[in-house]
Amino acid sequence: MPESANEIVDRWLAALDSALRERNIDTALEIFEEDCYWRDFVSFTWNLKTLEGKEDIRRMLEAQLEHVQPCDWTRGEDATGDGEATEAWVTFETAQARGYAHLRLRNGRCWTLLTTMQELKGFEEKKGTNREQGVSHEIKKGRLSWLEKKNAREASLGYDEQPYCVIVGGGQGGIGLAARMRRLGVPTIVIEKNAKPGDSWRNRYKSLHLHDPVWYDHMPYLKFPEDWPVFASKDKVGDWLEHYTRIMELNYWSSTECTKATFDEVTQEWVVEVVREGQKVTLRPKQLIFALGVSGYPNTPTFDGAETFAGQQHHSSKHEGGGDWAGKKAVVIGSNNSAHDICADLWEHGAEVTMVQRSSTHIARSEALMDLALGDLYSERALANGVTTEKADLLFASLPYRILPAAQIPVFEKMAERDAEFYAQLTAVGFDLDFGTDGSGLFLKYLRRGSGYYIDVGASQLLIDGRVKVKSGQLARIDPHSVIMADGSELEADLIVYATGYGSMNGWLADLVSPEVANRVGRCWGYGSDTPKDPGPWEGELRNMWKPTNVDQLWIHGGNLHQSRHYSNYLALQIKARMEGLDTPVFELQESYLTR
Amino acid sequence: MPESANEIVDRWLAALDSALRERNIDTALEIFEEDCYWRDFVSFTWNLKTLEGKEDIRRMLEAQLEHVQPCDWTRGEDATGDGEATEAWVTFETAQARGYAHLRLRNGRCWTLLTTMQELKGFEEKKGTNREQGVSHEIKKGRLSWLEKKNAREASLGYDEQPYCVIVGGGQGGIGLAARMRRLGVPTIVIEKNAKPGDSWRNRYKSLHLHDPVWYDHMPYLKFPEDWPVFASKDKVGDWLEHYTRIMELNYWSSTECTKATFDEVTQEWVVEVVREGQKVTLRPKQLIFALGVSGYPNTPTFDGAETFAGQQHHSSKHEGGGDWAGKKAVVIGSNNSAHDICADLWEHGAEVTMVQRSSTHIARSEALMDLALGDLYSERALANGVTTEKADLLFASLPYRILPAAQIPVFEKMAERDAEFYAQLTAVGFDLDFGTDGSGLFLKYLRRGSGYYIDVGASQLLIDGRVKVKSGQLARIDPHSVIMADGSELEADLIVYATGYGSMNGWLADLVSPEVANRVGRCWGYGSDTPKDPGPWEGELRNMWKPTNVDQLWIHGGNLHQSRHYSNYLALQIKARMEGLDTPVFELQESYLTR
């Protein structure tokens, strides 16, 4: 009888365990394939790191093994697959932490291993069996109520008492991360320029909805109720974030702007100048986190003659939507998500709309994306199969970026086939399509460059029907009443919207700290795939995201709802460990190859 | 080999199924014990009803079987127990609905059966796989955003468009019920006199915490996060209710008082006069629900000379807590929950406090209650055993009130034994203890009379230590500076708090509708146990709660967080069925034996 999947995995884990306990790296490497990947989130490396091949793994183990002291590798539930390809969830421990891992074996040897830190021993979150009592049943004089304590904390933090951590940016990223910090007992203040949590959503154009489905979008700790729509509207998301912020009891400073942050070498802390509701306040946190979204400042290329334009013109981030555009002509420069949404919004409100497409765009229909690309991980079907949100996050991370394209290409081939007629119709109206340099589609475009795609939620049909016109090519100049294209054609315009994207994520670092510090941190996002807008060299993990940067005590948080939820856990654990003075030897801090 | 629990249950269900399909009541009754109980929530009776013994069951089946058409009785998961005593979860269907049941067999015949309606066919909640899309991916002109639709609905409902249902009272009960109504698409307005959801908690005395543990207290649909304390403070609960109300998108009219409700015989609807933020509004709902808590108006007995008292005096409901009572003397009349909490609060704030105990009190220590009485149903242990909140609610309901005391007596005997020293110490300081007439303890006191107990969260120790004094006996009169007891002793007082409970729940019915209607509805709460404050005759279910009353289109909702959560489902389904014009033949509408 052949070995069962469980037996195969148990034998492999036992071999790993004994080799690592004996610090016998050669023996450990014998149970890995030549073509192997070990991705680690914090548990072994105090870094986010993908080790590719045995030599990478050897180097990491040589550096970290004595410190990490891994043990207790245990299969978490029934393994799946057979002798040729086996998959399993695994728990393990290190000297400092408890971890959760995902393992893929091929013919009994490891192809991929994902190890993640889940909680620090001795610093577990107070939840479940470990939750607080809420009240002492021994009555004493001078007890403060929950409300009194909360009010006192809010009045004191940032004034009489300094937070350990300041998060600049109170959108979904800053909020979710702050919730994790609070659970871990890390005193944290979130700085947000808007008046209320959720305003960064509310302030966008009227028709905006989440383009990702509900199962992908949960915040940490408090899931959307079961009746949440698949695609929530921006105001509903905004309200949820506001309630979430209050429910999690975050120290959220709204109507507050960060004006300057400098590092005080003497005290080894940041000096963060903020203006809170008109009042200057100086904060002195040990750790400074920028969570200003996945992008930097709005990016508006300089077009000749733009200053002579007689109509309205603004960047997509300033486009409110709605209004009455009947009888007016609008030109939208750009062909990604925002451009499509804004074209549709303007068309809905009566405008004659032309989209100017300056480079090819990847279009993925929402329905196809949900079925083919996300359905196994984030859907009711996935939940019914036991794939919780937390497991889906780990499964998505379990394929390192080196091999992710190979897994994604067939998905998008299927999509091209399934929606062939749709794509033909788009091409027929002159729309320039792509599926990414290597055909790997949406997620890799997102990870490499954060742009170049539209998740179709209806606007493509407007283009196909000619209700919104598309014009491919480059701009020559802007005249008072029109956009002139390089081919000499003229697009009349009462309104120009520049859906031209955003600058590098560390633009604000240059302004708020200094250009030198921004350059020392280097570029954010992308992983060195050597594809358009993501130059090499190969790095294998997103640059500077959720992990130590080349500037001490400075961190970058961001990403979509899925990433913010998942990676905030690792970032919070890294911060907590530093606050508690634990040893956190970072394995191979990534070099900054690229400035901004 | 003896039959397995699964086989026993499957055989029983098959027998039930075939007998009921054949409308053969005699055959059906053969598989019940002589001593049998069938408790039904809505699914068979369109009522909440316990059928005791075969003759009750026969009468019900004769009346309802043709209408109900039950079928598809299916074991939901593995049954437990053995041939002597077997337990199982069961799903079933009726012509109109899907149901969930709990079954106990003894030697293969039914001892207890609980049948509950869970959802109406064709009117299922839009959740999970059935959730709304949130946005159409076909773009059309004139689309309204989620926010626009929400604002329009809020502006129109109650003015241009009448709600189907008005709920008077926006505490936890009204809020949870309204959430269910919203999920079922029943247009509903909640009327609340306070300025914000949750204020009914915020306005209570400072030290108030939930006396029931977190697992018992969830609202429908959105559970407290895992880090909620075991016992949340009143302000935290208040905030949660406020967020919950907004998240659930309820039509919640705060700062609104209901002044009058009359039934319009011509239109067959209620005419409900309310004052909303100073403006008179007339609502005309089909269904009127009172959700004003488990109690009626504050009840302050008339004590001779009270009007001559020179200090402060107020009912416990007006006691804010806090303040500086150093050097002052306080007398608290009463010895139940509020009295204990207020004594502790006053002692904490410096007062010299005496509790006046006028009748014996049941004391259950919180820790003992959690371990012995609730632990199997509402705890981390229960969750680890697969007993979800929803299952716990059904398990608690699965023992009809006739047999519940027999199940509870041993629990409280164990409690008396475990805390024997504690009880002896209380008795030693003159505190008059009881465990209920029949020793059945806290829950039955609560169900029978809603009073007569204290869940000890620390105040008992103050009594034991003499830090708070206890005086047993009746009051003779109140003098300007003291309370005079029947035995002639004098208790000096600067403050008297009347922790003397609340009147009958339908006191407000008399005022808001009419004394005649209040009397037609009759007394609320209690089940005719023929014990103090709950006179017979036996009724077997709580009077008028969550079920049809003797006044058409008028309903009473209330109870603690557990009951509000659980029973709101049945009340909402009854209302929804009426709105949709379904046939809802009520089996044996309960007579009103007792006026207010």
Short mmCIF file of N, CA and C in Angstrom, two decimals, chain B residues 137-243:
data_model
loop_
_atom_site.label_atom_id
_atom_site.label_comp_id
_atom_site.label_asym_id
_atom_site.label_seq_id
_atom_site.Cartn_x
_atom_site.Cartn_y
_atom_site.Cartn_z
N HIS B 137 -23.36 45.45 -13.06
CA HIS B 137 -22.26 45.65 -13.99
C HIS B 137 -22.77 45.99 -15.39
N GLU B 138 -24.03 46.39 -15.42
CA GLU B 138 -24.54 46.99 -16.65
C GLU B 138 -24.82 48.46 -16.32
N ILE B 139 -24.06 49.34 -16.96
CA ILE B 139 -24.13 50.75 -16.60
C ILE B 139 -25.30 51.42 -17.32
N LYS B 140 -26.14 52.09 -16.55
CA LYS B 140 -27.31 52.78 -17.12
C LYS B 140 -27.34 54.21 -16.61
N LYS B 141 -27.97 55.07 -17.38
CA LYS B 141 -28.13 56.45 -16.91
C LYS B 141 -29.12 56.49 -15.76
N GLY B 142 -28.89 57.40 -14.84
CA GLY B 142 -29.82 57.60 -13.74
C GLY B 142 -29.66 56.62 -12.59
N ARG B 143 -28.58 55.82 -12.62
CA ARG B 143 -28.33 54.92 -11.48
C ARG B 143 -28.17 55.74 -10.21
N LEU B 144 -28.74 55.23 -9.12
CA LEU B 144 -28.52 55.90 -7.84
C LEU B 144 -27.45 55.14 -7.07
N SER B 145 -26.66 55.87 -6.33
CA SER B 145 -25.63 55.20 -5.51
C SER B 145 -26.28 54.67 -4.25
N TRP B 146 -25.55 53.81 -3.57
CA TRP B 146 -26.02 53.26 -2.30
C TRP B 146 -26.40 54.38 -1.33
N LEU B 147 -25.57 55.42 -1.28
CA LEU B 147 -25.83 56.53 -0.36
C LEU B 147 -27.08 57.30 -0.76
N GLU B 148 -27.24 57.53 -2.04
CA GLU B 148 -28.44 58.24 -2.50
C GLU B 148 -29.70 57.44 -2.18
N LYS B 149 -29.63 56.14 -2.40
CA LYS B 149 -30.81 55.31 -2.09
C LYS B 149 -31.10 55.31 -0.60
N LYS B 150 -30.04 55.23 0.19
CA LYS B 150 -30.20 55.21 1.64
C LYS B 150 -30.82 56.53 2.11
N ASN B 151 -30.29 57.63 1.62
CA ASN B 151 -30.82 58.94 2.02
C ASN B 151 -32.27 59.09 1.59
N ALA B 152 -32.58 58.62 0.38
CA ALA B 152 -33.96 58.74 -0.10
C ALA B 152 -34.91 57.92 0.76
N ARG B 153 -34.47 56.71 1.11
CA ARG B 153 -35.31 55.83 1.92
C ARG B 153 -35.56 56.47 3.28
N GLU B 154 -34.50 57.01 3.87
CA GLU B 154 -34.63 57.61 5.20
C GLU B 154 -35.53 58.85 5.17
N ALA B 155 -35.46 59.59 4.07
CA ALA B 155 -36.29 60.80 3.97
C ALA B 155 -37.75 60.43 3.75
N SER B 156 -37.99 59.33 3.09
CA SER B 156 -39.36 59.00 2.69
C SER B 156 -40.11 58.19 3.74
N LEU B 157 -39.43 57.25 4.37
CA LEU B 157 -40.15 56.31 5.24
C LEU B 157 -40.72 57.03 6.46
N GLY B 158 -42.01 56.85 6.64
CA GLY B 158 -42.70 57.51 7.74
C GLY B 158 -43.38 58.79 7.30
N TYR B 159 -43.04 59.27 6.11
CA TYR B 159 -43.65 60.49 5.57
C TYR B 159 -44.40 60.17 4.28
N ASP B 160 -43.66 59.94 3.20
CA ASP B 160 -44.32 59.65 1.91
C ASP B 160 -44.77 58.20 1.84
N GLU B 161 -44.15 57.39 2.66
CA GLU B 161 -44.35 55.94 2.57
C GLU B 161 -44.46 55.43 4.00
N GLN B 162 -45.43 54.56 4.27
CA GLN B 162 -45.61 54.09 5.63
C GLN B 162 -44.84 52.80 5.88
N PRO B 163 -44.25 52.69 7.07
CA PRO B 163 -43.58 51.43 7.40
C PRO B 163 -44.62 50.35 7.64
N TYR B 164 -44.25 49.10 7.38
CA TYR B 164 -45.18 48.01 7.71
C TYR B 164 -45.23 47.81 9.21
N CYS B 165 -44.16 48.21 9.85
CA CYS B 165 -44.00 47.87 11.27
C CYS B 165 -43.36 49.03 12.02
N VAL B 166 -43.88 49.32 13.21
CA VAL B 166 -43.22 50.28 14.09
C VAL B 166 -42.84 49.56 15.38
N ILE B 167 -41.60 49.75 15.79
CA ILE B 167 -41.13 49.19 17.04
C ILE B 167 -40.96 50.34 18.02
N VAL B 168 -41.70 50.30 19.12
CA VAL B 168 -41.57 51.34 20.14
C VAL B 168 -40.52 50.88 21.14
N GLY B 169 -39.39 51.57 21.16
CA GLY B 169 -38.31 51.19 22.07
C GLY B 169 -37.09 50.75 21.29
N GLY B 170 -36.03 51.54 21.40
CA GLY B 170 -34.82 51.26 20.62
C GLY B 170 -33.64 50.87 21.48
N GLY B 171 -33.89 50.04 22.49
CA GLY B 171 -32.79 49.44 23.24
C GLY B 171 -32.30 48.21 22.49
N GLN B 172 -31.57 47.34 23.18
CA GLN B 172 -31.02 46.17 22.50
C GLN B 172 -32.11 45.33 21.84
N GLY B 173 -33.28 45.25 22.47
CA GLY B 173 -34.36 44.43 21.93
C GLY B 173 -34.88 44.98 20.62
N GLY B 174 -35.25 46.25 20.62
CA GLY B 174 -35.77 46.87 19.41
C GLY B 174 -34.74 46.88 18.29
N ILE B 175 -33.50 47.10 18.65
CA ILE B 175 -32.43 47.17 17.64
C ILE B 175 -32.22 45.80 16.97
N GLY B 176 -32.09 44.78 17.79
CA GLY B 176 -31.86 43.44 17.23
C GLY B 176 -33.04 42.98 16.38
N LEU B 177 -34.25 43.24 16.85
CA LEU B 177 -35.44 42.86 16.09
C LEU B 177 -35.49 43.63 14.77
N ALA B 178 -35.18 44.91 14.82
CA ALA B 178 -35.21 45.72 13.60
C ALA B 178 -34.17 45.23 12.60
N ALA B 179 -33.04 44.74 13.10
CA ALA B 179 -32.02 44.20 12.19
C ALA B 179 -32.59 42.99 11.45
N ARG B 180 -33.30 42.15 12.18
CA ARG B 180 -33.92 40.97 11.53
C ARG B 180 -34.97 41.43 10.50
N MET B 181 -35.77 42.41 10.87
CA MET B 181 -36.78 42.92 9.95
C MET B 181 -36.13 43.44 8.68
N ARG B 182 -35.05 44.16 8.85
CA ARG B 182 -34.38 44.73 7.68
C ARG B 182 -33.87 43.61 6.78
N ARG B 183 -33.30 42.58 7.36
CA ARG B 183 -32.80 41.46 6.57
C ARG B 183 -33.93 40.78 5.81
N LEU B 184 -35.13 40.82 6.40
CA LEU B 184 -36.27 40.16 5.76
C LEU B 184 -37.03 41.11 4.84
N GLY B 185 -36.56 42.34 4.74
CA GLY B 185 -37.24 43.28 3.85
C GLY B 185 -38.58 43.76 4.37
N VAL B 186 -38.71 43.89 5.68
CA VAL B 186 -39.93 44.44 6.28
C VAL B 186 -39.66 45.90 6.64
N PRO B 187 -40.28 46.86 5.93
CA PRO B 187 -40.02 48.28 6.24
C PRO B 187 -40.43 48.60 7.68
N THR B 188 -39.48 49.04 8.45
CA THR B 188 -39.66 49.17 9.90
C THR B 188 -39.04 50.46 10.39
N ILE B 189 -39.72 51.11 11.31
CA ILE B 189 -39.13 52.26 12.01
C ILE B 189 -39.05 51.95 13.49
N VAL B 190 -37.90 52.25 14.08
CA VAL B 190 -37.72 52.10 15.53
C VAL B 190 -37.83 53.49 16.15
N ILE B 191 -38.65 53.58 17.18
CA ILE B 191 -38.88 54.84 17.90
C ILE B 191 -38.12 54.79 19.22
N GLU B 192 -37.25 55.77 19.46
CA GLU B 192 -36.47 55.76 20.71
C GLU B 192 -36.39 57.17 21.27
N LYS B 193 -36.68 57.31 22.55
CA LYS B 193 -36.73 58.66 23.11
C LYS B 193 -35.35 59.25 23.35
N ASN B 194 -34.34 58.39 23.56
CA ASN B 194 -33.00 58.91 23.78
C ASN B 194 -32.39 59.47 22.50
N ALA B 195 -31.30 60.21 22.68
CA ALA B 195 -30.69 60.90 21.54
C ALA B 195 -29.91 59.96 20.63
N LYS B 196 -29.40 58.87 21.17
CA LYS B 196 -28.56 57.98 20.36
C LYS B 196 -28.83 56.52 20.73
N PRO B 197 -28.68 55.63 19.77
CA PRO B 197 -28.74 54.20 20.12
C PRO B 197 -27.69 53.92 21.18
N GLY B 198 -28.06 53.14 22.17
CA GLY B 198 -27.11 52.80 23.24
C GLY B 198 -27.24 53.67 24.47
N ASP B 199 -27.99 54.78 24.33
CA ASP B 199 -28.10 55.69 25.48
C ASP B 199 -28.82 55.04 26.66
N SER B 200 -29.69 54.09 26.39
CA SER B 200 -30.38 53.46 27.52
C SER B 200 -29.37 52.73 28.41
N TRP B 201 -28.24 52.33 27.83
CA TRP B 201 -27.15 51.78 28.65
C TRP B 201 -26.29 52.91 29.21
N ARG B 202 -25.91 53.84 28.38
CA ARG B 202 -25.00 54.90 28.83
C ARG B 202 -25.56 55.67 30.02
N ASN B 203 -26.91 55.83 30.03
CA ASN B 203 -27.53 56.65 31.07
C ASN B 203 -27.60 55.97 32.43
N ARG B 204 -27.20 54.70 32.52
CA ARG B 204 -27.28 54.03 33.83
C ARG B 204 -26.05 54.36 34.70
N TYR B 205 -26.04 53.84 35.92
CA TYR B 205 -24.97 54.17 36.86
C TYR B 205 -23.61 53.69 36.36
N LYS B 206 -22.61 54.47 36.71
CA LYS B 206 -21.27 54.36 36.14
C LYS B 206 -20.66 52.96 36.19
N SER B 207 -20.87 52.26 37.27
CA SER B 207 -20.14 51.00 37.45
C SER B 207 -20.83 49.82 36.75
N LEU B 208 -21.95 50.07 36.09
CA LEU B 208 -22.71 48.95 35.51
C LEU B 208 -21.90 48.22 34.43
N HIS B 209 -21.87 46.91 34.56
CA HIS B 209 -21.32 46.02 33.53
C HIS B 209 -22.38 44.97 33.23
N LEU B 210 -22.26 44.34 32.09
CA LEU B 210 -23.11 43.18 31.84
C LEU B 210 -22.85 42.16 32.95
N HIS B 211 -23.91 41.58 33.47
CA HIS B 211 -23.75 40.52 34.47
C HIS B 211 -23.66 39.15 33.81
N ASP B 212 -24.08 39.10 32.55
CA ASP B 212 -23.97 37.86 31.78
C ASP B 212 -22.69 37.92 30.95
N PRO B 213 -22.07 36.79 30.70
CA PRO B 213 -20.79 36.80 29.98
C PRO B 213 -20.97 37.00 28.47
N VAL B 214 -19.92 37.40 27.83
CA VAL B 214 -19.92 37.82 26.43
C VAL B 214 -20.57 36.80 25.50
N TRP B 215 -20.34 35.53 25.74
CA TRP B 215 -20.84 34.50 24.82
C TRP B 215 -22.37 34.45 24.82
N TYR B 216 -22.96 34.95 25.88
CA TYR B 216 -24.41 34.91 26.07
C TYR B 216 -25.06 36.14 25.44
N ASP B 217 -24.25 37.13 25.10
CA ASP B 217 -24.77 38.48 24.87
C ASP B 217 -24.73 38.97 23.43
N HIS B 218 -24.28 38.14 22.51
CA HIS B 218 -24.17 38.59 21.11
C HIS B 218 -25.50 39.12 20.57
N MET B 219 -25.40 40.09 19.67
CA MET B 219 -26.55 40.53 18.91
C MET B 219 -26.68 39.60 17.69
N PRO B 220 -27.84 39.63 17.00
CA PRO B 220 -27.94 38.82 15.79
C PRO B 220 -26.95 39.32 14.73
N TYR B 221 -26.46 38.41 13.95
CA TYR B 221 -25.72 38.69 12.70
C TYR B 221 -24.28 39.17 12.85
N LEU B 222 -23.98 39.92 13.90
CA LEU B 222 -22.64 40.49 14.01
C LEU B 222 -22.14 40.23 15.41
N LYS B 223 -21.27 39.26 15.54
CA LYS B 223 -20.80 38.88 16.87
C LYS B 223 -19.76 39.88 17.36
N PHE B 224 -19.68 40.00 18.67
CA PHE B 224 -18.61 40.80 19.26
C PHE B 224 -17.27 40.24 18.79
N PRO B 225 -16.28 41.12 18.59
CA PRO B 225 -14.95 40.60 18.24
C PRO B 225 -14.42 39.71 19.37
N GLU B 226 -13.49 38.87 18.99
CA GLU B 226 -12.92 37.87 19.91
C GLU B 226 -12.23 38.45 21.13
N ASP B 227 -11.89 39.74 21.07
CA ASP B 227 -11.17 40.31 22.21
C ASP B 227 -12.11 41.04 23.16
N TRP B 228 -13.42 40.90 22.92
CA TRP B 228 -14.34 41.54 23.87
C TRP B 228 -14.16 40.94 25.24
N PRO B 229 -14.23 41.81 26.26
CA PRO B 229 -14.08 41.29 27.62
C PRO B 229 -15.26 40.38 27.98
N VAL B 230 -15.05 39.57 28.96
CA VAL B 230 -16.12 38.68 29.41
C VAL B 230 -17.34 39.51 29.85
N PHE B 231 -17.07 40.57 30.61
CA PHE B 231 -18.16 41.43 31.08
C PHE B 231 -17.91 42.85 30.59
N ALA B 232 -18.67 43.29 29.61
CA ALA B 232 -18.43 44.62 29.04
C ALA B 232 -19.10 45.69 29.90
N SER B 233 -18.48 46.85 29.93
CA SER B 233 -19.06 47.97 30.68
C SER B 233 -20.22 48.57 29.88
N LYS B 234 -21.11 49.23 30.59
CA LYS B 234 -22.33 49.78 29.98
C LYS B 234 -22.03 50.71 28.82
N ASP B 235 -20.96 51.50 28.92
CA ASP B 235 -20.69 52.44 27.83
C ASP B 235 -20.17 51.72 26.59
N LYS B 236 -19.44 50.66 26.81
CA LYS B 236 -18.94 49.87 25.69
C LYS B 236 -20.12 49.18 24.99
N VAL B 237 -21.04 48.68 25.77
CA VAL B 237 -22.25 48.08 25.19
C VAL B 237 -23.04 49.14 24.43
N GLY B 238 -23.15 50.32 25.04
CA GLY B 238 -23.88 51.41 24.38
C GLY B 238 -23.26 51.76 23.04
N ASP B 239 -21.95 51.88 23.02
CA ASP B 239 -21.27 52.20 21.76
C ASP B 239 -21.49 51.10 20.72
N TRP B 240 -21.40 49.87 21.18
CA TRP B 240 -21.62 48.75 20.24
C TRP B 240 -23.00 48.84 19.61
N LEU B 241 -24.00 49.11 20.44
CA LEU B 241 -25.38 49.20 19.91
C LEU B 241 -25.50 50.34 18.91
N GLU B 242 -24.81 51.43 19.17
CA GLU B 242 -24.87 52.55 18.24
C GLU B 242 -24.24 52.15 16.89
N HIS B 243 -23.06 51.56 16.94
CA HIS B 243 -22.42 51.13 15.69
C HIS B 243 -23.28 50.10 14.97
#
